[in-house]
Amino acid sequence: MPISSPYLKPKFMLYPKSKKGQKTLATLYLRTHYQFSTFDKSLGIKVNKNEWQFKQQEIDHHLQLNPSIKTVFSECKEKIMGAFYVLSQNQSEPTLREVIDLAFGNENKKTYSVLSVFESYIADMKKRNTLKSQQSNIIKYNSCCNHLRSFLRTEMKINDVSFNRINEQLIDNFEFYLKTKGGNGHNSSMKLLQIFRKIYKIGLNNRWTSRNAFADKKITFKDTEIEVLNETEIDLLKNYEPTKTYLQKTKDLFLFSIYSGLAYIDLQHIQFKHIEITSSAGNYIIRKKRVKTGIEYMVPLFGPLESLLNKWHANWQSLAPDTFICPKISNQKYNDYLKELMALVGIDKRVTTHIGRHTFATTIALENGVGIESVSKMLGHSKIAQTQKYAKVTSLKIERETRGLFEKLKI
């Protein structure tokens, strides 16, 4: 005996449907109605439409007319009600789509479970995003999918879950898992939850779930302190002479980032055709679209940058336009070598490749009086708001900007 369900049960009706031009012969269909949704299934039985009593809504009346109708109808109804009771036992009201998929599913029919849709979405991402610069999103989605799979297996003891089984409690438990066993900080956990919510929205839009479990979920991020190098630390790095070749290359690349604001991926893609001469002052600028966003940036070729160009490429003005400017290195090795380099220099900070970009925005540009609009353009930001996170007030900035006021207010 199946366990009784507290939810309203599916209702059924039979009706004939004829093809265009057919006046009497029709195919008998079973209509299942549940949760304001309907599902029609052909029973494969031909009937005379003129003999069908449309006003007679009791199915039993028609079943008595034809035993084969009764047999097929009973089989379909049992499958549907059996699937309904199985899904209802999990303390979450199933959708008609879930019931039908379970009742009539087969090996060739796609099931709309969360992990299967997640994996399919990632596979589509890989087809669409073929550039190396686009791989970071795929890595994030893979990470979220793997965390979710591990959470379901270890915490819920299941291999997958249907969209209609996702509720507020599961989402909160997954967040807790990400922050504890998943080893993620608060902001990283929130980013993974955003990805999970995006996948969940696919199920919501396709009506594979009857309610939005994320509706009241607040995904908030904490402000983080941006790590940068100050002038003293930049001088320490410039004056340090590595004995190992790979550390020298790492130092030069990082200094190029510090004086240009270019992210790792952009450093690896700039070519000599991206260096232009301004018509007004006759100075060189680096002008290109960012690999990640496609937003154009323009960075003056400051003295330290030109010195590095001369070091890497003698007579660089005459080189082929497609020649790459910076030495090639993987991001992983770049970060590993930076840790080693900072330890030797004596800089006690958690330095990554992106710290060079942060340092340019703050220590090099903003603290030396460059306007935030210009800094935004040099960084290739689409909005000033992106640049404002760097515009924190420092004691050095206050001292420089109020120097004239000190003189004026002297007693």
Tab-separated table of C-alpha atoms in Angstrom:
chain	number	residue	atom	x	y	z
A	1	MET	CA	0.000	0.000	0.000
A	2	PRO	CA	1.450	3.388	-0.927
A	3	ILE	CA	1.809	6.021	1.750
A	4	SER	CA	-1.014	8.539	1.575
A	5	SER	CA	-0.124	12.009	0.316
A	6	PRO	CA	-1.255	15.254	1.998
A	7	TYR	CA	-1.370	16.966	-1.412
A	8	LEU	CA	-4.230	17.125	-3.891
A	9	LYS	CA	-4.030	14.162	-6.239
A	10	PRO	CA	-3.962	14.138	-10.057
A	11	LYS	CA	-7.328	13.921	-11.823
A	12	PHE	CA	-8.001	12.132	-15.090
A	13	MET	CA	-10.298	12.347	-18.074
A	14	LEU	CA	-10.557	10.651	-21.459
A	15	TYR	CA	-11.297	12.400	-24.719
A	16	PRO	CA	-11.111	11.590	-28.456
A	17	LYS	CA	-9.011	13.663	-30.806
A	18	SER	CA	-9.331	13.369	-34.565
A	19	LYS	CA	-6.991	14.457	-37.316
A	20	LYS	CA	-7.960	17.240	-39.680
A	21	GLY	CA	-10.453	15.938	-42.228
A	22	GLN	CA	-11.524	12.963	-40.087
A	23	LYS	CA	-15.205	13.280	-39.184
A	24	THR	CA	-15.730	10.136	-37.150
A	25	LEU	CA	-12.493	8.222	-36.445
A	26	ALA	CA	-10.483	9.608	-33.517
A	27	THR	CA	-7.637	8.587	-31.199
A	28	LEU	CA	-8.398	8.300	-27.515
A	29	TYR	CA	-6.281	10.456	-25.184
A	30	LEU	CA	-5.808	10.397	-21.424
A	31	ARG	CA	-5.597	13.860	-19.884
A	32	THR	CA	-3.974	14.225	-16.464
A	33	HIS	CA	-4.686	17.435	-14.557
A	34	TYR	CA	-2.623	18.521	-11.520
A	35	GLN	CA	-1.448	21.871	-10.071
A	36	PHE	CA	-3.033	23.895	-12.884
A	37	SER	CA	-1.023	21.819	-15.372
A	38	THR	CA	-2.206	19.199	-17.836
A	39	PHE	CA	-0.528	16.345	-19.650
A	40	ASP	CA	-2.097	14.549	-22.605
A	41	LYS	CA	-1.079	11.020	-23.573
A	42	SER	CA	-2.333	9.031	-26.524
A	43	LEU	CA	-3.704	5.590	-25.561
A	44	GLY	CA	-3.349	4.366	-29.148
A	45	ILE	CA	-7.002	3.306	-29.293
A	46	LYS	CA	-9.324	4.367	-32.122
A	47	VAL	CA	-12.916	5.276	-31.303
A	48	ASN	CA	-15.947	6.667	-33.109
A	49	LYS	CA	-16.089	10.328	-32.110
A	50	ASN	CA	-19.805	10.526	-32.839
A	51	GLU	CA	-20.508	7.808	-30.282
A	52	TRP	CA	-18.387	9.484	-27.595
A	53	GLN	CA	-20.447	11.208	-24.937
A	54	PHE	CA	-18.554	14.449	-24.344
A	55	LYS	CA	-21.021	15.633	-21.718
A	56	GLN	CA	-20.534	12.430	-19.768
A	57	GLN	CA	-17.536	13.235	-17.507
A	58	GLU	CA	-17.470	9.902	-15.656
A	59	ILE	CA	-14.666	7.776	-17.054
A	60	ASP	CA	-16.287	4.514	-15.864
A	61	HIS	CA	-19.130	5.000	-18.322
A	62	HIS	CA	-16.729	4.829	-21.269
A	63	LEU	CA	-14.609	2.051	-19.834
A	64	GLN	CA	-17.622	-0.244	-19.740
A	65	LEU	CA	-18.091	0.233	-23.474
A	66	ASN	CA	-14.635	-1.123	-24.373
A	67	PRO	CA	-12.551	-3.461	-22.132
A	68	SER	CA	-9.316	-2.537	-23.951
A	69	ILE	CA	-9.844	1.094	-22.961
A	70	LYS	CA	-10.191	0.053	-19.342
A	71	THR	CA	-6.976	-1.998	-19.447
A	72	VAL	CA	-4.794	0.715	-21.023
A	73	PHE	CA	-6.332	3.422	-18.888
A	74	SER	CA	-5.715	1.437	-15.700
A	75	GLU	CA	-2.068	0.820	-16.615
A	76	CYS	CA	-1.397	4.503	-17.309
A	77	LYS	CA	-3.231	5.638	-14.194
A	78	GLU	CA	-1.296	3.191	-11.992
A	79	LYS	CA	2.027	4.423	-13.382
A	80	ILE	CA	1.107	8.054	-12.827
A	81	MET	CA	-0.286	7.544	-9.320
A	82	GLY	CA	2.637	5.303	-8.371
A	83	ALA	CA	5.110	8.000	-9.435
A	84	PHE	CA	3.029	10.596	-7.600
A	85	TYR	CA	3.146	8.674	-4.306
A	86	VAL	CA	6.893	7.987	-4.613
A	87	LEU	CA	7.695	11.658	-5.169
A	88	SER	CA	5.280	12.794	-2.453
A	89	GLN	CA	7.090	10.792	0.218
A	90	ASN	CA	10.024	13.224	0.124
A	91	GLN	CA	8.019	15.956	1.915
A	92	SER	CA	7.921	18.246	-1.100
A	93	GLU	CA	5.009	18.610	-3.484
A	94	PRO	CA	5.964	17.225	-6.910
A	95	THR	CA	5.212	18.887	-10.229
A	96	LEU	CA	3.214	17.158	-12.924
A	97	ARG	CA	6.316	17.195	-15.129
A	98	GLU	CA	8.267	15.274	-12.485
A	99	VAL	CA	5.441	12.768	-12.056
A	100	ILE	CA	5.170	12.125	-15.792
A	101	ASP	CA	8.944	11.835	-16.224
A	102	LEU	CA	9.090	9.229	-13.472
A	103	ALA	CA	5.997	7.384	-14.660
A	104	PHE	CA	6.932	7.085	-18.324
A	105	GLY	CA	10.674	7.678	-18.248
A	106	ASN	CA	13.050	5.402	-20.118
A	107	GLU	CA	16.749	5.222	-20.901
A	108	ASN	CA	16.362	7.415	-23.963
A	109	LYS	CA	14.418	10.132	-22.183
A	110	LYS	CA	16.173	13.052	-20.560
A	111	THR	CA	15.642	13.475	-16.835
A	112	TYR	CA	15.685	16.968	-15.430
A	113	SER	CA	17.802	16.509	-12.332
A	114	VAL	CA	20.004	19.324	-11.036
A	115	LEU	CA	23.398	17.725	-11.634
A	116	SER	CA	22.455	16.467	-15.115
A	117	VAL	CA	21.331	19.973	-16.137
A	118	PHE	CA	24.433	21.465	-14.454
A	119	GLU	CA	26.763	19.152	-16.389
A	120	SER	CA	24.904	19.823	-19.639
A	121	TYR	CA	25.226	23.582	-19.058
A	122	ILE	CA	28.989	23.264	-18.494
A	123	ALA	CA	29.331	21.170	-21.657
A	124	ASP	CA	27.568	23.933	-23.623
A	125	MET	CA	29.879	26.532	-22.028
A	126	LYS	CA	32.906	24.592	-23.248
A	127	LYS	CA	31.533	24.580	-26.784
A	128	ARG	CA	30.781	28.309	-26.746
A	129	ASN	CA	33.854	29.528	-24.838
A	130	THR	CA	36.867	28.267	-26.721
A	131	LEU	CA	39.374	31.002	-25.849
A	132	LYS	CA	41.801	30.505	-22.973
A	133	SER	CA	40.652	33.798	-21.495
A	134	GLN	CA	37.137	32.377	-21.170
A	135	GLN	CA	38.159	29.288	-19.243
A	136	SER	CA	37.978	30.929	-15.807
A	137	ASN	CA	34.154	30.857	-15.840
A	138	ILE	CA	34.152	27.194	-16.797
A	139	ILE	CA	36.513	26.452	-13.895
A	140	LYS	CA	34.150	28.266	-11.477
A	141	TYR	CA	31.104	26.375	-12.746
A	142	ASN	CA	32.976	23.070	-12.522
A	143	SER	CA	33.999	23.908	-8.970
A	144	CYS	CA	30.407	24.649	-7.960
A	145	CYS	CA	29.137	21.472	-9.630
A	146	ASN	CA	31.779	19.359	-7.844
A	147	HIS	CA	30.981	20.975	-4.490
A	148	LEU	CA	27.265	20.320	-5.018
A	149	ARG	CA	27.874	16.699	-6.013
A	150	SER	CA	30.032	16.135	-2.930
A	151	PHE	CA	27.443	17.831	-0.703
A	152	LEU	CA	24.607	15.650	-2.011
A	153	ARG	CA	26.604	12.459	-1.588
A	154	THR	CA	28.158	13.109	1.806
A	155	GLU	CA	25.460	15.154	3.535
A	156	MET	CA	22.241	13.912	1.909
A	157	LYS	CA	23.371	10.420	0.845
A	158	ILE	CA	22.008	10.821	-2.682
A	159	ASN	CA	23.676	10.969	-6.103
A	160	ASP	CA	21.454	13.675	-7.579
A	161	VAL	CA	18.354	15.702	-6.787
A	162	SER	CA	15.356	16.929	-8.761
A	163	PHE	CA	14.675	20.644	-9.023
A	164	ASN	CA	11.511	20.330	-6.982
A	165	ARG	CA	13.507	18.913	-4.046
A	166	ILE	CA	15.491	22.144	-3.715
A	167	ASN	CA	14.170	24.117	-0.754
A	168	GLU	CA	15.424	26.846	1.577
A	169	GLN	CA	16.866	24.338	4.039
A	170	LEU	CA	18.903	22.573	1.363
A	171	ILE	CA	20.295	25.900	0.115
A	172	ASP	CA	21.285	26.963	3.648
A	173	ASN	CA	22.881	23.571	4.295
A	174	PHE	CA	24.830	23.818	1.046
A	175	GLU	CA	26.085	27.285	2.034
A	176	PHE	CA	27.231	25.907	5.406
A	177	TYR	CA	28.955	23.019	3.620
A	178	LEU	CA	30.782	25.416	1.267
A	179	LYS	CA	32.107	27.431	4.222
A	180	THR	CA	33.139	24.425	6.299
A	181	LYS	CA	33.943	21.169	4.530
A	182	GLY	CA	34.193	22.983	1.193
A	183	GLY	CA	36.955	25.226	2.557
A	184	ASN	CA	35.615	28.448	1.004
A	185	GLY	CA	35.551	31.925	2.518
A	186	HIS	CA	32.359	33.938	2.712
A	187	ASN	CA	32.697	35.759	-0.631
A	188	SER	CA	33.805	32.622	-2.471
A	189	SER	CA	30.808	30.755	-1.042
A	190	MET	CA	28.486	33.541	-2.193
A	191	LYS	CA	29.912	33.389	-5.736
A	192	LEU	CA	29.323	29.624	-5.817
A	193	LEU	CA	25.763	30.113	-4.559
A	194	GLN	CA	25.202	32.631	-7.365
A	195	ILE	CA	26.224	29.961	-9.875
A	196	PHE	CA	23.950	27.405	-8.181
A	197	ARG	CA	21.083	29.911	-8.327
A	198	LYS	CA	21.668	30.419	-12.059
A	199	ILE	CA	21.390	26.674	-12.707
A	200	TYR	CA	18.330	26.481	-10.456
A	201	LYS	CA	16.730	29.280	-12.489
A	202	ILE	CA	16.905	27.040	-15.580
A	203	GLY	CA	14.650	24.556	-13.814
A	204	LEU	CA	12.407	27.351	-12.599
A	205	ASN	CA	12.015	28.830	-16.094
A	206	ASN	CA	11.207	25.398	-17.524
A	207	ARG	CA	8.661	24.751	-14.743
A	208	TRP	CA	10.506	21.713	-13.442
A	209	THR	CA	9.810	23.097	-10.004
A	210	SER	CA	6.654	24.721	-8.703
A	211	ARG	CA	8.214	27.379	-6.466
A	212	ASN	CA	11.337	29.559	-6.233
A	213	ALA	CA	13.389	28.341	-3.268
A	214	PHE	CA	15.897	31.178	-3.825
A	215	ALA	CA	13.213	33.891	-3.605
A	216	ASP	CA	14.105	34.975	-0.069
A	217	LYS	CA	17.774	33.994	-0.137
A	218	LYS	CA	20.076	36.955	0.400
A	219	ILE	CA	23.470	36.623	-1.284
A	220	THR	CA	25.693	39.297	0.198
A	221	PHE	CA	29.390	40.037	-0.125
A	222	LYS	CA	31.725	41.461	2.478
A	223	ASP	CA	34.031	44.324	1.624
A	224	THR	CA	37.598	43.083	1.444
A	225	GLU	CA	40.776	45.066	1.935
A	226	ILE	CA	42.618	45.438	-1.364
A	227	GLU	CA	46.250	44.401	-0.981
A	228	VAL	CA	48.766	46.694	-2.695
A	229	LEU	CA	52.461	47.452	-2.544
A	230	ASN	CA	53.496	50.850	-1.218
A	231	GLU	CA	56.319	52.989	-2.634
A	232	THR	CA	58.900	51.567	-0.225
A	233	GLU	CA	58.027	47.987	-1.197
A	234	ILE	CA	58.117	48.849	-4.906
A	235	ASP	CA	61.619	50.282	-4.428
A	236	LEU	CA	62.688	47.140	-2.558
A	237	LEU	CA	61.497	45.039	-5.495
A	238	LYS	CA	63.177	47.269	-8.097
A	239	ASN	CA	66.507	47.183	-6.251
A	240	TYR	CA	66.540	43.435	-5.669
A	241	GLU	CA	68.616	41.462	-8.187
A	242	PRO	CA	67.535	37.796	-8.405
A	243	THR	CA	70.196	35.193	-9.084
A	244	LYS	CA	67.737	32.818	-10.762
A	245	THR	CA	66.597	33.501	-14.326
A	246	TYR	CA	62.938	32.595	-13.738
A	247	LEU	CA	62.768	34.988	-10.763
A	248	GLN	CA	64.231	37.786	-12.876
A	249	LYS	CA	61.552	37.202	-15.499
A	250	THR	CA	58.910	37.171	-12.753
A	251	LYS	CA	60.213	40.429	-11.299
A	252	ASP	CA	60.198	42.170	-14.701
A	253	LEU	CA	56.671	41.000	-15.530
A	254	PHE	CA	55.366	42.114	-12.155
A	255	LEU	CA	56.977	45.550	-12.499
A	256	PHE	CA	55.418	45.863	-15.951
A	257	SER	CA	52.035	45.152	-14.352
A	258	ILE	CA	52.702	47.640	-11.537
A	259	TYR	CA	53.426	50.467	-14.001
A	260	SER	CA	50.738	49.560	-16.555
A	261	GLY	CA	47.847	48.155	-14.521
A	262	LEU	CA	47.516	45.222	-16.910
A	263	ALA	CA	46.090	41.943	-15.626
A	264	TYR	CA	47.992	38.711	-16.267
A	265	ILE	CA	45.899	37.683	-19.278
A	266	ASP	CA	46.342	41.107	-20.908
A	267	LEU	CA	50.104	41.059	-20.295
A	268	GLN	CA	50.276	37.819	-22.237
A	269	HIS	CA	48.306	39.169	-25.198
A	270	ILE	CA	49.727	42.622	-25.935
A	271	GLN	CA	51.709	42.939	-29.164
A	272	PHE	CA	53.741	45.754	-30.664
A	273	LYS	CA	50.838	46.711	-32.915
A	274	HIS	CA	49.059	47.806	-29.725
A	275	ILE	CA	51.669	50.508	-29.059
A	276	GLU	CA	50.722	53.836	-30.643
A	277	ILE	CA	52.149	57.359	-30.723
A	278	THR	CA	49.828	60.134	-29.572
A	279	SER	CA	49.405	62.920	-32.103
A	280	SER	CA	49.582	65.703	-29.514
A	281	ALA	CA	52.598	65.035	-27.315
A	282	GLY	CA	54.250	62.342	-29.416
A	283	ASN	CA	54.336	59.904	-26.475
A	284	TYR	CA	53.727	56.188	-26.747
A	285	ILE	CA	50.596	54.581	-25.345
A	286	ILE	CA	49.439	50.965	-25.087
A	287	ARG	CA	45.935	50.748	-26.540
A	288	LYS	CA	43.924	47.553	-26.711
A	289	LYS	CA	40.696	45.886	-25.614
A	290	ARG	CA	40.808	43.794	-22.446
A	291	VAL	CA	40.714	40.073	-23.121
A	292	LYS	CA	38.241	39.423	-20.315
A	293	THR	CA	35.656	42.135	-21.008
A	294	GLY	CA	36.385	43.600	-24.432
A	295	ILE	CA	36.538	47.106	-22.889
A	296	GLU	CA	39.276	49.317	-24.344
A	297	TYR	CA	42.118	50.535	-22.125
A	298	MET	CA	44.795	53.157	-22.844
A	299	VAL	CA	47.992	53.244	-20.773
A	300	PRO	CA	50.872	55.681	-21.344
A	301	LEU	CA	54.196	53.972	-21.900
A	302	PHE	CA	55.777	55.284	-18.704
A	303	GLY	CA	59.549	55.300	-18.276
A	304	PRO	CA	59.788	51.986	-16.358
A	305	LEU	CA	57.692	50.289	-19.059
A	306	GLU	CA	59.892	51.594	-21.866
A	307	SER	CA	62.995	50.430	-19.972
A	308	LEU	CA	61.551	46.912	-19.740
A	309	LEU	CA	60.686	46.953	-23.452
A	310	ASN	CA	64.278	47.890	-24.270
A	311	LYS	CA	65.477	45.063	-22.027
A	312	TRP	CA	63.231	42.447	-23.644
A	313	HIS	CA	63.477	43.649	-27.249
A	314	ALA	CA	66.335	45.666	-28.688
A	315	ASN	CA	65.094	48.097	-31.359
A	316	TRP	CA	61.509	47.128	-30.517
A	317	GLN	CA	60.111	49.921	-32.724
A	318	SER	CA	61.178	47.981	-35.811
A	319	LEU	CA	59.829	44.555	-34.788
A	320	ALA	CA	56.913	42.864	-36.542
A	321	PRO	CA	53.510	44.155	-35.333
A	322	ASP	CA	52.372	40.690	-34.240
A	323	THR	CA	55.379	40.165	-31.954
A	324	PHE	CA	54.317	39.655	-28.343
A	325	ILE	CA	55.759	42.172	-25.890
A	326	CYS	CA	55.991	40.205	-22.640
A	327	PRO	CA	57.696	36.876	-21.925
A	328	LYS	CA	55.312	33.908	-21.774
A	329	ILE	CA	54.551	32.204	-18.463
A	330	SER	CA	51.603	30.281	-17.018
A	331	ASN	CA	49.512	32.012	-14.381
A	332	GLN	CA	50.146	29.208	-11.880
A	333	LYS	CA	53.922	29.393	-12.222
A	334	TYR	CA	53.771	33.192	-12.181
A	335	ASN	CA	51.966	33.120	-8.825
A	336	ASP	CA	54.296	30.464	-7.403
A	337	TYR	CA	57.400	32.408	-8.426
A	338	LEU	CA	55.943	35.637	-7.010
A	339	LYS	CA	55.650	34.040	-3.560
A	340	GLU	CA	59.262	32.965	-3.729
A	341	LEU	CA	60.358	36.389	-4.992
A	342	MET	CA	58.478	38.324	-2.281
A	343	ALA	CA	60.014	36.151	0.432
A	344	LEU	CA	63.509	36.910	-0.885
A	345	VAL	CA	62.777	40.631	-1.217
A	346	GLY	CA	61.376	40.745	2.313
A	347	ILE	CA	57.826	41.810	1.488
A	348	ASP	CA	55.475	40.154	3.964
A	349	LYS	CA	52.250	40.287	1.964
A	350	ARG	CA	50.125	37.756	0.123
A	351	VAL	CA	51.088	38.840	-3.381
A	352	THR	CA	49.418	37.450	-6.501
A	353	THR	CA	49.639	38.476	-10.148
A	354	HIS	CA	46.606	40.753	-9.750
A	355	ILE	CA	48.266	42.782	-6.975
A	356	GLY	CA	50.297	44.548	-9.672
A	357	ARG	CA	47.056	45.887	-11.174
A	358	HIS	CA	45.819	47.022	-7.742
A	359	THR	CA	49.158	48.695	-7.020
A	360	PHE	CA	49.052	50.638	-10.268
A	361	ALA	CA	45.560	51.932	-9.504
A	362	THR	CA	46.388	53.082	-5.980
A	363	THR	CA	50.089	53.669	-5.288
A	364	ILE	CA	51.114	54.665	-8.814
A	365	ALA	CA	48.045	56.530	-10.102
A	366	LEU	CA	45.536	57.730	-7.504
A	367	GLU	CA	48.072	58.593	-4.794
A	368	ASN	CA	49.973	60.685	-7.320
A	369	GLY	CA	46.953	62.769	-8.172
A	370	VAL	CA	45.690	61.080	-11.345
A	371	GLY	CA	41.922	61.607	-11.682
A	372	ILE	CA	39.658	58.640	-11.150
A	373	GLU	CA	38.181	58.976	-14.663
A	374	SER	CA	41.639	58.600	-16.218
A	375	VAL	CA	42.486	55.683	-13.927
A	376	SER	CA	39.233	54.017	-14.936
A	377	LYS	CA	40.115	54.341	-18.628
A	378	MET	CA	43.658	53.064	-18.086
A	379	LEU	CA	42.308	50.010	-16.241
A	380	GLY	CA	39.674	49.355	-18.893
A	381	HIS	CA	36.726	49.600	-16.511
A	382	SER	CA	33.263	49.994	-17.995
A	383	LYS	CA	32.003	51.986	-14.990
A	384	ILE	CA	33.606	54.464	-12.599
A	385	ALA	CA	32.091	52.456	-9.732
A	386	GLN	CA	34.539	49.652	-10.514
A	387	THR	CA	37.452	52.044	-10.003
A	388	GLN	CA	36.096	53.664	-6.860
A	389	LYS	CA	36.991	50.636	-4.762
A	390	TYR	CA	40.630	51.713	-5.186
A	391	ALA	CA	39.994	55.330	-4.235
A	392	LYS	CA	40.326	54.858	-0.502
A	393	VAL	CA	41.725	57.794	1.429
A	394	THR	CA	45.223	57.147	2.759
A	395	SER	CA	47.329	59.255	5.083
A	396	LEU	CA	49.790	59.860	2.244
A	397	LYS	CA	46.998	61.061	-0.051
A	398	ILE	CA	45.673	63.427	2.657
A	399	GLU	CA	49.154	64.839	3.255
A	400	ARG	CA	49.751	65.541	-0.430
A	401	GLU	CA	46.355	67.053	-1.126
A	402	THR	CA	46.399	69.327	1.957
A	403	ARG	CA	50.009	70.474	1.707
A	404	GLY	CA	48.967	73.885	0.407
A	405	LEU	CA	46.334	74.157	3.109
A	406	PHE	CA	48.970	73.562	5.796
A	407	GLU	CA	50.978	76.504	4.493
A	408	LYS	CA	47.915	78.699	4.267
A	409	LEU	CA	46.752	77.936	7.803
A	410	LYS	CA	50.156	78.359	9.452
A	411	ILE	CA	50.001	80.489	12.599
